[in-house]
mmCIF file of C-alpha atoms in Angstrom:
data_model
loop_
_atom_site.group_PDB
_atom_site.id
_atom_site.type_symbol
_atom_site.label_atom_id
_atom_site.label_comp_id
_atom_site.label_asym_id
_atom_site.label_seq_id
_atom_site.Cartn_x
_atom_site.Cartn_y
_atom_site.Cartn_z
ATOM 1 C CA UNK A 634 -41.128 30.887 9.794
ATOM 2 C CA UNK A 635 -43.571 28.239 8.692
ATOM 3 C CA UNK A 636 -42.571 24.703 7.795
ATOM 4 C CA UNK A 637 -44.379 22.416 5.377
ATOM 5 C CA UNK A 638 -43.582 18.723 5.282
ATOM 6 C CA UNK A 639 -44.432 16.714 2.184
ATOM 7 C CA UNK A 640 -44.720 13.089 3.209
ATOM 8 C CA UNK A 641 -46.763 9.959 3.476
ATOM 9 C CA UNK A 642 -47.895 8.481 6.754
ATOM 10 C CA UNK A 643 -46.023 5.203 6.271
ATOM 11 C CA UNK A 644 -42.846 6.636 4.730
ATOM 12 C CA UNK A 645 -40.113 6.020 7.238
ATOM 13 C CA UNK A 646 -37.986 8.846 5.803
ATOM 14 C CA UNK A 647 -40.846 11.308 6.399
ATOM 15 C CA UNK A 648 -41.343 9.810 9.865
ATOM 16 C CA UNK A 649 -37.687 10.694 10.709
ATOM 17 C CA UNK A 650 -38.387 14.335 9.931
ATOM 18 C CA UNK A 651 -41.637 14.340 11.929
ATOM 19 C CA UNK A 652 -39.741 12.982 14.915
ATOM 20 C CA UNK A 653 -37.051 15.669 14.731
ATOM 21 C CA UNK A 654 -39.621 18.443 14.351
ATOM 22 C CA UNK A 655 -41.649 17.084 17.273
ATOM 23 C CA UNK A 656 -38.562 16.791 19.494
ATOM 24 C CA UNK A 657 -37.699 20.412 18.676
ATOM 25 C CA UNK A 658 -41.248 21.511 19.429
ATOM 26 C CA UNK A 659 -41.679 22.803 15.864
ATOM 27 C CA UNK A 660 -45.126 22.795 14.339
ATOM 28 C CA UNK A 661 -45.562 22.177 10.634
ATOM 29 C CA UNK A 662 -48.162 21.843 7.926
ATOM 30 C CA UNK A 663 -48.418 18.384 6.343
ATOM 31 C CA UNK A 664 -49.000 17.660 2.677
ATOM 32 C CA UNK A 665 -49.663 13.992 1.963
ATOM 33 C CA UNK A 666 -48.607 12.203 -1.241
ATOM 34 C CA UNK A 667 -49.999 8.711 -1.604
ATOM 35 C CA UNK A 668 -47.026 6.535 -2.568
ATOM 36 C CA UNK A 669 -49.316 3.623 -3.425
ATOM 37 C CA UNK A 670 -50.837 5.566 -6.305
ATOM 38 C CA UNK A 671 -47.540 7.169 -7.363
ATOM 39 C CA UNK A 672 -48.696 10.703 -6.450
ATOM 40 C CA UNK A 673 -45.076 11.613 -5.666
ATOM 41 C CA UNK A 674 -44.155 11.184 -9.328
ATOM 42 C CA UNK A 675 -46.427 14.034 -10.497
ATOM 43 C CA UNK A 676 -44.604 16.792 -12.384
ATOM 44 C CA UNK A 677 -45.389 19.540 -9.861
ATOM 45 C CA UNK A 678 -43.985 17.454 -7.028
ATOM 46 C CA UNK A 679 -40.915 16.536 -9.072
ATOM 47 C CA UNK A 680 -40.212 20.241 -9.437
ATOM 48 C CA UNK A 681 -39.653 20.174 -5.666
ATOM 49 C CA UNK A 682 -37.984 16.746 -5.513
ATOM 50 C CA UNK A 683 -36.450 15.578 -8.809
ATOM 51 C CA UNK A 684 -36.331 11.957 -7.624
ATOM 52 C CA UNK A 685 -40.065 11.899 -6.930
ATOM 53 C CA UNK A 686 -39.483 10.721 -3.374
ATOM 54 C CA UNK A 687 -40.776 11.900 -0.008
ATOM 55 C CA UNK A 688 -40.049 13.822 2.146
ATOM 56 C CA UNK A 689 -39.578 17.449 1.182
ATOM 57 C CA UNK A 690 -39.415 20.114 3.887
ATOM 58 C CA UNK A 691 -40.326 23.603 2.729
ATOM 59 C CA UNK A 692 -39.124 26.380 4.982
ATOM 60 C CA UNK A 693 -37.084 29.578 5.054
ATOM 61 C CA UNK A 694 -34.306 28.025 2.928
ATOM 62 C CA UNK A 695 -36.652 26.748 0.232
ATOM 63 C CA UNK A 696 -37.597 23.132 -0.457
ATOM 64 C CA UNK A 697 -35.127 20.683 1.106
ATOM 65 C CA UNK A 698 -34.812 17.066 0.049
ATOM 66 C CA UNK A 699 -33.262 13.859 1.439
ATOM 67 C CA UNK A 700 -34.080 13.216 5.087
ATOM 68 C CA UNK A 701 -30.463 12.989 6.363
ATOM 69 C CA UNK A 702 -29.781 16.449 4.895
ATOM 70 C CA UNK A 703 -33.101 17.768 6.204
ATOM 71 C CA UNK A 704 -32.326 16.523 9.718
ATOM 72 C CA UNK A 705 -28.903 18.231 9.706
ATOM 73 C CA UNK A 706 -30.597 21.427 8.561
ATOM 74 C CA UNK A 707 -33.214 21.208 11.314
ATOM 75 C CA UNK A 708 -30.432 20.668 13.850
ATOM 76 C CA UNK A 709 -28.459 23.682 12.573
ATOM 77 C CA UNK A 710 -31.398 26.063 12.372
ATOM 78 C CA UNK A 711 -33.200 24.978 15.541
ATOM 79 C CA UNK A 712 -30.399 23.787 17.827
ATOM 80 C CA UNK A 713 -32.499 23.482 20.982
ATOM 81 C CA UNK A 714 -32.912 20.812 22.238
ATOM 82 C CA UNK A 715 -29.843 19.330 20.518
ATOM 83 C CA UNK A 716 -30.190 16.065 18.600
ATOM 84 C CA UNK A 717 -26.425 15.674 18.213
ATOM 85 C CA UNK A 718 -23.869 15.350 21.043
ATOM 86 C CA UNK A 719 -21.628 18.288 21.913
ATOM 87 C CA UNK A 720 -18.349 16.549 21.037
ATOM 88 C CA UNK A 721 -17.032 15.518 17.626
ATOM 89 C CA UNK A 722 -16.490 11.888 18.658
ATOM 90 C CA UNK A 723 -20.086 11.609 19.860
ATOM 91 C CA UNK A 724 -21.444 13.275 16.772
ATOM 92 C CA UNK A 725 -19.555 10.786 14.596
ATOM 93 C CA UNK A 726 -21.068 7.876 16.524
ATOM 94 C CA UNK A 727 -24.614 9.236 16.262
ATOM 95 C CA UNK A 728 -24.264 10.054 12.578
ATOM 96 C CA UNK A 729 -22.874 6.577 11.922
ATOM 97 C CA UNK A 730 -25.853 4.962 13.675
ATOM 98 C CA UNK A 731 -28.172 7.109 11.572
ATOM 99 C CA UNK A 732 -26.279 6.106 8.418
ATOM 100 C CA UNK A 733 -26.583 2.395 9.206
ATOM 101 C CA UNK A 734 -30.349 2.885 8.899
ATOM 102 C CA UNK A 735 -30.356 5.553 6.177
ATOM 103 C CA UNK A 736 -27.799 3.852 3.922
ATOM 104 C CA UNK A 737 -27.601 0.175 4.799
ATOM 105 C CA UNK A 738 -31.123 -0.858 5.792
ATOM 106 C CA UNK A 739 -33.857 1.434 4.572
ATOM 107 C CA UNK A 740 -32.954 2.077 0.897
ATOM 108 C CA UNK A 741 -32.586 -1.625 0.161
ATOM 109 C CA UNK A 742 -36.057 -2.337 1.531
ATOM 110 C CA UNK A 743 -38.153 0.585 0.393
ATOM 111 C CA UNK A 744 -41.146 0.410 -1.870
ATOM 112 C CA UNK A 745 -39.376 1.170 -5.159
ATOM 113 C CA UNK A 746 -36.742 -1.529 -4.571
ATOM 114 C CA UNK A 747 -39.313 -4.121 -3.540
ATOM 115 C CA UNK A 748 -41.338 -3.276 -6.652
ATOM 116 C CA UNK A 749 -38.261 -3.808 -8.826
ATOM 117 C CA UNK A 750 -37.525 -7.110 -7.071
ATOM 118 C CA UNK A 751 -41.050 -8.320 -7.733
ATOM 119 C CA UNK A 752 -41.368 -7.049 -11.279
ATOM 120 C CA UNK A 753 -37.902 -7.526 -12.707
ATOM 121 C CA UNK A 754 -36.490 -10.339 -10.578
ATOM 122 C CA UNK A 755 -39.751 -12.236 -10.228
ATOM 123 C CA UNK A 756 -39.463 -12.302 -6.436
ATOM 124 C CA UNK A 757 -42.469 -13.816 -4.678
ATOM 125 C CA UNK A 758 -43.683 -12.762 -1.246
ATOM 126 C CA UNK A 759 -41.522 -15.297 0.579
ATOM 127 C CA UNK A 760 -38.371 -14.081 -1.196
ATOM 128 C CA UNK A 761 -39.273 -10.445 -0.532
ATOM 129 C CA UNK A 762 -39.883 -11.098 3.147
ATOM 130 C CA UNK A 763 -36.582 -12.977 3.408
ATOM 131 C CA UNK A 764 -34.828 -10.066 1.684
ATOM 132 C CA UNK A 765 -36.249 -7.495 4.110
ATOM 133 C CA UNK A 766 -35.507 -9.624 7.150
ATOM 134 C CA UNK A 767 -31.932 -10.153 6.032
ATOM 135 C CA UNK A 768 -31.005 -6.463 5.752
ATOM 136 C CA UNK A 769 -32.897 -5.395 8.855
ATOM 137 C CA UNK A 770 -31.255 -8.132 10.910
ATOM 138 C CA UNK A 771 -27.737 -7.322 9.653
ATOM 139 C CA UNK A 772 -28.106 -3.618 10.342
ATOM 140 C CA UNK A 773 -29.906 -3.966 13.660
ATOM 141 C CA UNK A 774 -27.236 -6.377 14.938
ATOM 142 C CA UNK A 775 -24.581 -3.716 14.350
ATOM 143 C CA UNK A 776 -26.790 -1.060 15.930
ATOM 144 C CA UNK A 777 -27.466 -3.199 19.002
ATOM 145 C CA UNK A 778 -23.679 -3.478 19.495
ATOM 146 C CA UNK A 779 -23.314 0.283 19.185
ATOM 147 C CA UNK A 780 -26.207 0.973 21.563
ATOM 148 C CA UNK A 781 -24.690 -1.429 24.098
ATOM 149 C CA UNK A 782 -21.511 0.672 23.938
ATOM 150 C CA UNK A 783 -23.008 4.136 23.822
ATOM 151 C CA UNK A 784 -26.668 4.052 24.832
ATOM 152 C CA UNK A 785 -28.323 4.748 28.171
ATOM 153 C CA UNK A 786 -32.021 4.478 27.434
ATOM 154 C CA UNK A 787 -31.729 6.023 24.004
ATOM 155 C CA UNK A 788 -29.364 4.910 21.232
ATOM 156 C CA UNK A 789 -26.688 7.340 22.386
ATOM 157 C CA UNK A 790 -26.880 8.445 26.008
ATOM 158 C CA UNK A 791 -30.100 9.240 27.825
ATOM 159 C CA UNK A 792 -31.641 11.758 25.437
ATOM 160 C CA UNK A 793 -32.945 11.262 21.891
ATOM 161 C CA UNK A 794 -30.605 12.018 18.991
ATOM 162 C CA UNK A 795 -30.722 11.850 15.207
ATOM 163 C CA UNK A 796 -29.865 8.153 15.625
ATOM 164 C CA UNK A 797 -33.184 7.533 17.388
ATOM 165 C CA UNK A 798 -35.009 9.558 14.719
ATOM 166 C CA UNK A 799 -33.755 6.977 12.225
ATOM 167 C CA UNK A 800 -34.144 3.865 14.376
ATOM 168 C CA UNK A 801 -37.790 4.221 15.458
ATOM 169 C CA UNK A 802 -39.158 4.447 11.866
ATOM 170 C CA UNK A 803 -37.062 1.430 10.892
ATOM 171 C CA UNK A 804 -38.446 -0.534 13.847
ATOM 172 C CA UNK A 805 -41.942 0.453 12.755
ATOM 173 C CA UNK A 806 -41.151 -0.855 9.275
ATOM 174 C CA UNK A 807 -39.606 -4.056 10.571
ATOM 175 C CA UNK A 808 -42.694 -4.772 12.666
ATOM 176 C CA UNK A 809 -44.929 -4.293 9.630
ATOM 177 C CA UNK A 810 -42.943 -7.009 7.894
ATOM 178 C CA UNK A 811 -42.900 -9.217 11.011
ATOM 179 C CA UNK A 812 -39.108 -9.249 11.362
ATOM 180 C CA UNK A 813 -38.031 -10.982 14.580
ATOM 181 C CA UNK A 814 -36.696 -8.179 16.790
ATOM 182 C CA UNK A 815 -36.059 -10.281 19.900
ATOM 183 C CA UNK A 816 -32.249 -10.214 19.369
ATOM 184 C CA UNK A 817 -32.269 -6.394 19.664
ATOM 185 C CA UNK A 818 -33.764 -5.534 23.073
ATOM 186 C CA UNK A 819 -31.858 -2.269 23.622
ATOM 187 C CA UNK A 820 -32.741 -0.976 20.180
ATOM 188 C CA UNK A 821 -36.421 -1.862 20.559
ATOM 189 C CA UNK A 822 -36.562 -0.255 24.022
ATOM 190 C CA UNK A 823 -34.964 2.975 22.751
ATOM 191 C CA UNK A 824 -37.447 3.091 19.866
ATOM 192 C CA UNK A 825 -40.391 2.533 22.205
ATOM 193 C CA UNK A 826 -39.168 5.295 24.514
ATOM 194 C CA UNK A 827 -39.046 7.777 21.635
ATOM 195 C CA UNK A 828 -42.435 6.653 20.370
ATOM 196 C CA UNK A 829 -43.976 7.423 23.742
ATOM 197 C CA UNK A 830 -42.128 10.734 24.032
ATOM 198 C CA UNK A 831 -43.519 12.198 20.795
ATOM 199 C CA UNK A 832 -46.653 10.211 19.944
ATOM 200 C CA UNK A 833 -47.810 12.996 17.606
ATOM 201 C CA UNK A 834 -45.148 11.885 15.095
ATOM 202 C CA UNK A 835 -46.443 8.313 14.816
ATOM 203 C CA UNK A 836 -47.676 7.110 11.418
ATOM 204 C CA UNK A 837 -51.126 6.033 12.584
ATOM 205 C CA UNK A 838 -52.093 9.492 13.860
ATOM 206 C CA UNK A 839 -51.237 11.291 10.623
ATOM 207 C CA UNK A 840 -54.104 12.796 8.630
ATOM 208 C CA UNK A 841 -53.590 10.490 5.651
ATOM 209 C CA UNK A 842 -53.341 7.264 7.698
ATOM 210 C CA UNK A 843 -55.583 4.634 6.161
ATOM 211 C CA UNK B 920 -2.442 13.220 14.966
ATOM 212 C CA UNK B 921 -2.134 10.248 12.658
ATOM 213 C CA UNK B 922 -4.990 8.886 10.596
ATOM 214 C CA UNK B 923 -5.384 5.286 9.456
ATOM 215 C CA UNK B 924 -7.915 4.387 6.790
ATOM 216 C CA UNK B 925 -9.156 0.828 6.512
ATOM 217 C CA UNK B 926 -10.426 0.318 2.999
ATOM 218 C CA UNK B 927 -10.262 -1.512 -0.267
ATOM 219 C CA UNK B 928 -9.107 0.070 -3.499
ATOM 220 C CA UNK B 929 -12.388 -0.469 -5.306
ATOM 221 C CA UNK B 930 -14.717 0.355 -2.401
ATOM 222 C CA UNK B 931 -16.484 3.525 -3.360
ATOM 223 C CA UNK B 932 -17.234 4.362 0.276
ATOM 224 C CA UNK B 933 -13.496 4.227 1.079
ATOM 225 C CA UNK B 934 -12.797 6.271 -2.048
ATOM 226 C CA UNK B 935 -15.060 9.037 -0.679
ATOM 227 C CA UNK B 936 -12.915 9.280 2.431
ATOM 228 C CA UNK B 937 -9.667 9.246 0.438
ATOM 229 C CA UNK B 938 -10.986 12.154 -1.623
ATOM 230 C CA UNK B 939 -11.885 14.233 1.432
ATOM 231 C CA UNK B 940 -8.524 13.554 3.081
ATOM 232 C CA UNK B 941 -6.668 14.438 -0.124
ATOM 233 C CA UNK B 942 -8.648 17.660 -0.584
ATOM 234 C CA UNK B 943 -7.800 18.624 3.006
ATOM 235 C CA UNK B 944 -4.135 17.807 2.412
ATOM 236 C CA UNK B 945 -4.209 15.159 5.172
ATOM 237 C CA UNK B 946 -1.867 12.207 4.926
ATOM 238 C CA UNK B 947 -2.966 8.822 6.205
ATOM 239 C CA UNK B 948 -1.836 5.242 6.548
ATOM 240 C CA UNK B 949 -3.838 2.725 4.506
ATOM 241 C CA UNK B 950 -4.836 -0.749 5.648
ATOM 242 C CA UNK B 951 -6.343 -2.856 2.888
ATOM 243 C CA UNK B 952 -9.061 -5.493 3.422
ATOM 244 C CA UNK B 953 -9.792 -7.615 0.381
ATOM 245 C CA UNK B 954 -13.575 -7.605 0.034
ATOM 246 C CA UNK B 955 -13.443 -10.398 -2.546
ATOM 247 C CA UNK B 956 -12.098 -12.837 0.048
ATOM 248 C CA UNK B 957 -14.313 -11.524 2.864
ATOM 249 C CA UNK B 958 -11.328 -10.190 4.875
ATOM 250 C CA UNK B 959 -13.566 -7.453 6.276
ATOM 251 C CA UNK B 960 -15.637 -10.056 8.097
ATOM 252 C CA UNK B 961 -12.736 -11.202 10.312
ATOM 253 C CA UNK B 962 -13.400 -10.903 14.051
ATOM 254 C CA UNK B 963 -10.626 -8.380 14.714
ATOM 255 C CA UNK B 964 -11.944 -6.099 12.000
ATOM 256 C CA UNK B 965 -15.517 -6.488 13.236
ATOM 257 C CA UNK B 966 -14.351 -5.204 16.620
ATOM 258 C CA UNK B 967 -13.689 -1.933 14.783
ATOM 259 C CA UNK B 968 -16.700 -2.110 12.442
ATOM 260 C CA UNK B 969 -19.543 -4.350 13.684
ATOM 261 C CA UNK B 970 -21.083 -4.547 10.204
ATOM 262 C CA UNK B 971 -17.873 -5.870 8.676
ATOM 263 C CA UNK B 972 -17.856 -3.125 6.056
ATOM 264 C CA UNK B 973 -15.197 -0.680 4.881
ATOM 265 C CA UNK B 974 -14.173 2.039 5.538
ATOM 266 C CA UNK B 975 -13.046 2.693 9.084
ATOM 267 C CA UNK B 976 -11.034 5.816 9.872
ATOM 268 C CA UNK B 977 -8.895 5.575 12.991
ATOM 269 C CA UNK B 978 -7.802 8.891 14.428
ATOM 270 C CA UNK B 979 -7.840 11.013 17.555
ATOM 271 C CA UNK B 980 -11.500 10.192 18.257
ATOM 272 C CA UNK B 981 -11.056 6.429 17.916
ATOM 273 C CA UNK B 982 -12.310 4.225 15.087
ATOM 274 C CA UNK B 983 -15.056 5.908 13.067
ATOM 275 C CA UNK B 984 -17.443 4.028 10.792
ATOM 276 C CA UNK B 985 -19.868 4.871 7.970
ATOM 277 C CA UNK B 986 -18.430 7.181 5.324
ATOM 278 C CA UNK B 987 -21.097 9.932 5.577
ATOM 279 C CA UNK B 988 -20.367 10.228 9.318
ATOM 280 C CA UNK B 989 -16.611 10.062 8.702
ATOM 281 C CA UNK B 990 -16.804 12.852 6.126
ATOM 282 C CA UNK B 991 -18.740 15.114 8.511
ATOM 283 C CA UNK B 992 -16.116 14.394 11.177
ATOM 284 C CA UNK B 993 -13.261 15.226 8.789
ATOM 285 C CA UNK B 994 -15.024 18.475 7.882
ATOM 286 C CA UNK B 995 -15.507 19.415 11.557
ATOM 287 C CA UNK B 996 -11.996 18.576 12.676
ATOM 288 C CA UNK B 997 -10.117 19.860 9.623
ATOM 289 C CA UNK B 998 -12.294 22.708 8.343
ATOM 290 C CA UNK B 999 -9.789 24.084 5.849
ATOM 291 C CA UNK B 1000 -10.411 24.007 2.929
ATOM 292 C CA UNK B 1001 -14.156 23.667 3.553
ATOM 293 C CA UNK B 1002 -16.101 20.894 1.832
ATOM 294 C CA UNK B 1003 -19.467 22.337 2.843
ATOM 295 C CA UNK B 1004 -20.834 25.777 1.896
ATOM 296 C CA UNK B 1005 -20.931 28.542 4.481
ATOM 297 C CA UNK B 1006 -24.733 28.920 4.529
ATOM 298 C CA UNK B 1007 -27.345 26.502 5.849
ATOM 299 C CA UNK B 1008 -29.288 26.418 2.569
ATOM 300 C CA UNK B 1009 -26.138 25.499 0.648
ATOM 301 C CA UNK B 1010 -25.139 22.870 3.165
ATOM 302 C CA UNK B 1011 -28.573 21.269 2.855
ATOM 303 C CA UNK B 1012 -28.210 21.106 -0.930
ATOM 304 C CA UNK B 1013 -24.731 19.564 -0.768
ATOM 305 C CA UNK B 1014 -25.720 17.046 1.892
ATOM 306 C CA UNK B 1015 -28.783 16.090 -0.145
ATOM 307 C CA UNK B 1016 -26.641 15.473 -3.233
ATOM 308 C CA UNK B 1017 -24.320 13.325 -1.134
ATOM 309 C CA UNK B 1018 -27.303 11.423 0.256
ATOM 310 C CA UNK B 1019 -28.678 10.686 -3.214
ATOM 311 C CA UNK B 1020 -25.473 8.716 -3.794
ATOM 312 C CA UNK B 1021 -24.951 7.404 -0.259
ATOM 313 C CA UNK B 1022 -28.555 6.315 0.309
ATOM 314 C CA UNK B 1023 -30.289 5.910 -3.031
ATOM 315 C CA UNK B 1024 -27.651 4.616 -5.440
ATOM 316 C CA UNK B 1025 -24.663 3.014 -3.787
ATOM 317 C CA UNK B 1026 -26.189 0.731 -1.106
ATOM 318 C CA UNK B 1027 -28.573 -0.883 -3.579
ATOM 319 C CA UNK B 1028 -25.689 -1.752 -5.901
ATOM 320 C CA UNK B 1029 -22.886 -2.762 -3.605
ATOM 321 C CA UNK B 1030 -21.234 -6.132 -3.464
ATOM 322 C CA UNK B 1031 -23.273 -7.633 -0.638
ATOM 323 C CA UNK B 1032 -26.568 -6.715 -2.307
ATOM 324 C CA UNK B 1033 -25.472 -8.035 -5.705
ATOM 325 C CA UNK B 1034 -24.355 -11.267 -4.033
ATOM 326 C CA UNK B 1035 -27.767 -11.641 -2.407
ATOM 327 C CA UNK B 1036 -29.483 -10.951 -5.746
ATOM 328 C CA UNK B 1037 -27.447 -13.646 -7.435
ATOM 329 C CA UNK B 1038 -27.616 -16.225 -4.671
ATOM 330 C CA UNK B 1039 -31.104 -15.794 -3.272
ATOM 331 C CA UNK B 1040 -33.003 -14.291 -6.198
ATOM 332 C CA UNK B 1041 -31.216 -16.252 -8.891
ATOM 333 C CA UNK B 1042 -30.334 -13.087 -10.818
ATOM 334 C CA UNK B 1043 -28.116 -13.696 -13.838
ATOM 335 C CA UNK B 1044 -25.558 -11.194 -15.145
ATOM 336 C CA UNK B 1045 -28.043 -9.484 -17.457
ATOM 337 C CA UNK B 1046 -30.506 -8.933 -14.619
ATOM 338 C CA UNK B 1047 -27.756 -7.665 -12.315
ATOM 339 C CA UNK B 1048 -26.472 -5.231 -14.910
ATOM 340 C CA UNK B 1049 -30.023 -3.990 -15.559
ATOM 341 C CA UNK B 1050 -30.509 -3.549 -11.812
ATOM 342 C CA UNK B 1051 -27.330 -1.461 -11.433
ATOM 343 C CA UNK B 1052 -28.069 0.655 -14.479
ATOM 344 C CA UNK B 1053 -31.583 1.375 -13.263
ATOM 345 C CA UNK B 1054 -30.570 2.816 -9.863
ATOM 346 C CA UNK B 1055 -27.563 4.703 -11.188
ATOM 347 C CA UNK B 1056 -29.632 6.283 -13.948
ATOM 348 C CA UNK B 1057 -32.467 7.304 -11.586
ATOM 349 C CA UNK B 1058 -30.096 8.865 -9.075
ATOM 350 C CA UNK B 1059 -27.811 10.519 -11.614
ATOM 351 C CA UNK B 1060 -30.792 12.076 -13.395
ATOM 352 C CA UNK B 1061 -31.809 13.799 -10.154
ATOM 353 C CA UNK B 1062 -28.210 14.847 -9.515
ATOM 354 C CA UNK B 1063 -27.799 16.265 -13.015
ATOM 355 C CA UNK B 1064 -30.864 18.459 -12.361
ATOM 356 C CA UNK B 1065 -29.378 19.628 -9.064
ATOM 357 C CA UNK B 1066 -25.963 20.312 -10.619
ATOM 358 C CA UNK B 1067 -27.634 22.319 -13.368
ATOM 359 C CA UNK B 1068 -29.212 24.463 -10.646
ATOM 360 C CA UNK B 1069 -26.299 24.763 -8.252
ATOM 361 C CA UNK B 1070 -23.069 23.728 -9.958
ATOM 362 C CA UNK B 1071 -20.383 25.800 -11.630
ATOM 363 C CA UNK B 1072 -17.732 23.269 -12.581
ATOM 364 C CA UNK B 1073 -18.232 21.164 -9.479
ATOM 365 C CA UNK B 1074 -21.536 19.761 -8.228
ATOM 366 C CA UNK B 1075 -22.138 22.828 -6.077
ATOM 367 C CA UNK B 1076 -20.344 25.993 -7.104
ATOM 368 C CA UNK B 1077 -16.791 26.098 -8.372
ATOM 369 C CA UNK B 1078 -15.017 24.230 -5.592
ATOM 370 C CA UNK B 1079 -15.265 20.587 -4.565
ATOM 371 C CA UNK B 1080 -17.664 19.671 -1.745
ATOM 372 C CA UNK B 1081 -18.796 16.516 0.026
ATOM 373 C CA UNK B 1082 -21.202 16.084 -2.892
ATOM 374 C CA UNK B 1083 -18.284 15.633 -5.302
ATOM 375 C CA UNK B 1084 -16.600 13.241 -2.848
ATOM 376 C CA UNK B 1085 -19.665 11.018 -3.273
ATOM 377 C CA UNK B 1086 -20.244 11.533 -6.981
ATOM 378 C CA UNK B 1087 -16.789 10.685 -8.352
ATOM 379 C CA UNK B 1088 -16.645 7.207 -6.737
ATOM 380 C CA UNK B 1089 -20.151 6.488 -8.017
ATOM 381 C CA UNK B 1090 -19.123 7.525 -11.538
ATOM 382 C CA UNK B 1091 -16.113 5.211 -11.243
ATOM 383 C CA UNK B 1092 -18.476 2.389 -10.248
ATOM 384 C CA UNK B 1093 -20.926 3.163 -13.026
ATOM 385 C CA UNK B 1094 -18.141 3.065 -15.598
ATOM 386 C CA UNK B 1095 -17.013 -0.338 -14.327
ATOM 387 C CA UNK B 1096 -20.512 -1.617 -15.025
ATOM 388 C CA UNK B 1097 -20.695 0.184 -18.377
ATOM 389 C CA UNK B 1098 -23.694 2.341 -17.450
ATOM 390 C CA UNK B 1099 -24.465 4.889 -20.164
ATOM 391 C CA UNK B 1100 -23.472 8.244 -18.659
ATOM 392 C CA UNK B 1101 -24.095 10.368 -21.752
ATOM 393 C CA UNK B 1102 -27.308 11.880 -20.284
ATOM 394 C CA UNK B 1103 -25.299 13.355 -17.385
ATOM 395 C CA UNK B 1104 -22.616 15.622 -18.886
ATOM 396 C CA UNK B 1105 -22.377 18.084 -15.979
ATOM 397 C CA UNK B 1106 -22.057 15.302 -13.443
ATOM 398 C CA UNK B 1107 -19.396 13.477 -15.448
ATOM 399 C CA UNK B 1108 -17.434 16.702 -15.989
ATOM 400 C CA UNK B 1109 -17.496 17.533 -12.266
ATOM 401 C CA UNK B 1110 -16.291 14.034 -11.427
ATOM 402 C CA UNK B 1111 -13.497 14.243 -13.967
ATOM 403 C CA UNK B 1112 -12.405 17.612 -12.582
ATOM 404 C CA UNK B 1113 -12.124 16.189 -9.069
ATOM 405 C CA UNK B 1114 -10.338 13.097 -10.331
ATOM 406 C CA UNK B 1115 -7.662 15.287 -11.913
ATOM 407 C CA UNK B 1116 -7.427 17.529 -8.862
ATOM 408 C CA UNK B 1117 -6.536 14.717 -6.435
ATOM 409 C CA UNK B 1118 -5.235 11.809 -8.538
ATOM 410 C CA UNK B 1119 -3.632 10.275 -5.439
ATOM 411 C CA UNK B 1120 -7.096 9.236 -4.233
ATOM 412 C CA UNK B 1121 -7.909 7.196 -7.349
ATOM 413 C CA UNK B 1122 -8.544 3.462 -6.929
ATOM 414 C CA UNK B 1123 -5.923 2.322 -9.435
ATOM 415 C CA UNK B 1124 -3.034 3.992 -7.603
ATOM 416 C CA UNK B 1125 -3.805 2.405 -4.228
ATOM 417 C CA UNK B 1126 -1.334 -0.117 -2.867
ATOM 418 C CA UNK B 1127 -3.793 -3.007 -3.022
ATOM 419 C CA UNK B 1128 -4.991 -2.296 -6.579
ATOM 420 C CA UNK B 1129 -4.980 -5.507 -8.556
#
C-alpha cells in the first residue's frame, strides 16, 4: 500500500503528517506544491483538495484532506506504535492539545490569513508580527499548563503522540517569526525531542526546501 | 454518570457539543459563562480550561476541553447512535468536513479574533463583515463540494455525523452575520434538517439566551 503526500516543505500541516508517518515507520512519496506561487490552487490539485490547501495524503482509501483527519486515519490504519493513549481520558487530553494548535493557533496565522490581513486590513509587518506572536503565546501558554500536568518528556507521557505531531511544526513556525518561546520550556523541550527522534520529517531536509 | 456542559448560548463550539449530546439522547446540566462580559476568563474557570474558552464538558473522565476532542470522546464513550461512519475512509471524510469548520472557518471568525481585528488592526464593521464572509464562503464552498459527493440529506449519508454537528452551528453564525448562503443549498438543507431533528440544542432555547 503506497502513500503519497502532497505538501510543501514549510507547511506546518504537512509537517504534522510527515511526523506521524515517520513515527509509524511508513515510507511515502512526496509531491511538492509551492504555496508561494499558488501552485496548490491549480484545478488538478483542487480536484483532490477543494480548498486548494496542503496536505493531501493519497493511499488505499483515496485522497484524504485536512491534517487532523489524516492523522486519525493514519492512527487507525497503522496503529503501531500508537500515537494516542490507550484510555479515553488520555485520548481526550491529547486530542485537545492537538486542537489547541490545529484550531486556535495555526489557522489564524497561516499564509492565507496573513495575506488577507496585509491586503485587506492594510497590516504592516509590525502588526502582522504582533498578531502572530499574540496567538502563539496564548495557545502555547495553555499547552505549557497541560504539558506540566500530563507530560513526561513529551507533551503527554514519555512517548510522542498526535499532540507532539502538532506542537513541533508550530514551534518551527514560531521560531521563523521570532516569537519569544522562553515562557514555554516544557513545550520547547518536547518539540526538540521529537525533532531529534525523526529528523527525516524536518522541513529543511525535504526535497523542495529552498 | 452525569455530564455538565460549560458554554454560552451563542458559542458555536458549545453548540456542537449540545448537538452531539442531543443526538445521543444524553441529558446534561448547563453552566453558562457570558462571553460578552469575559466571564470565561475568571480564574476558577481557567482552572478547568486554561485558555479561558468555552466549552468544557465535565463527566466521568474529568473536565474535557476543545470541542473536536470532546466530540470524539462522546463518540467513544456513547457509541450509539454512531456519529462517525463504520469504515475508515468514511470516518476520514467526516472528520475532514468537521475540520474545515473547526480549523478553517470558525477560529478565524470568533469573538477573540474579531476583537483583535477591531482593536489592533483598526478594522471597522465593513471590514469585519467582509472578513467573516470571506472565510465562511471559502470553507462552505469546499464543504458543498464534499456534500455533493458524499451526502444524502445530511453532510455524509442520510444520518447526522460529527460533520453536521460542526456545520449547523457555523450556518447559525453565518446567518447572524448575513453571509449569503445561496451558493450552498445542500449544506443549508443538511443544517436545517439537523436543526429540526434536535431543536433542544438550538441557541435560542438555552437558559442564558438573551
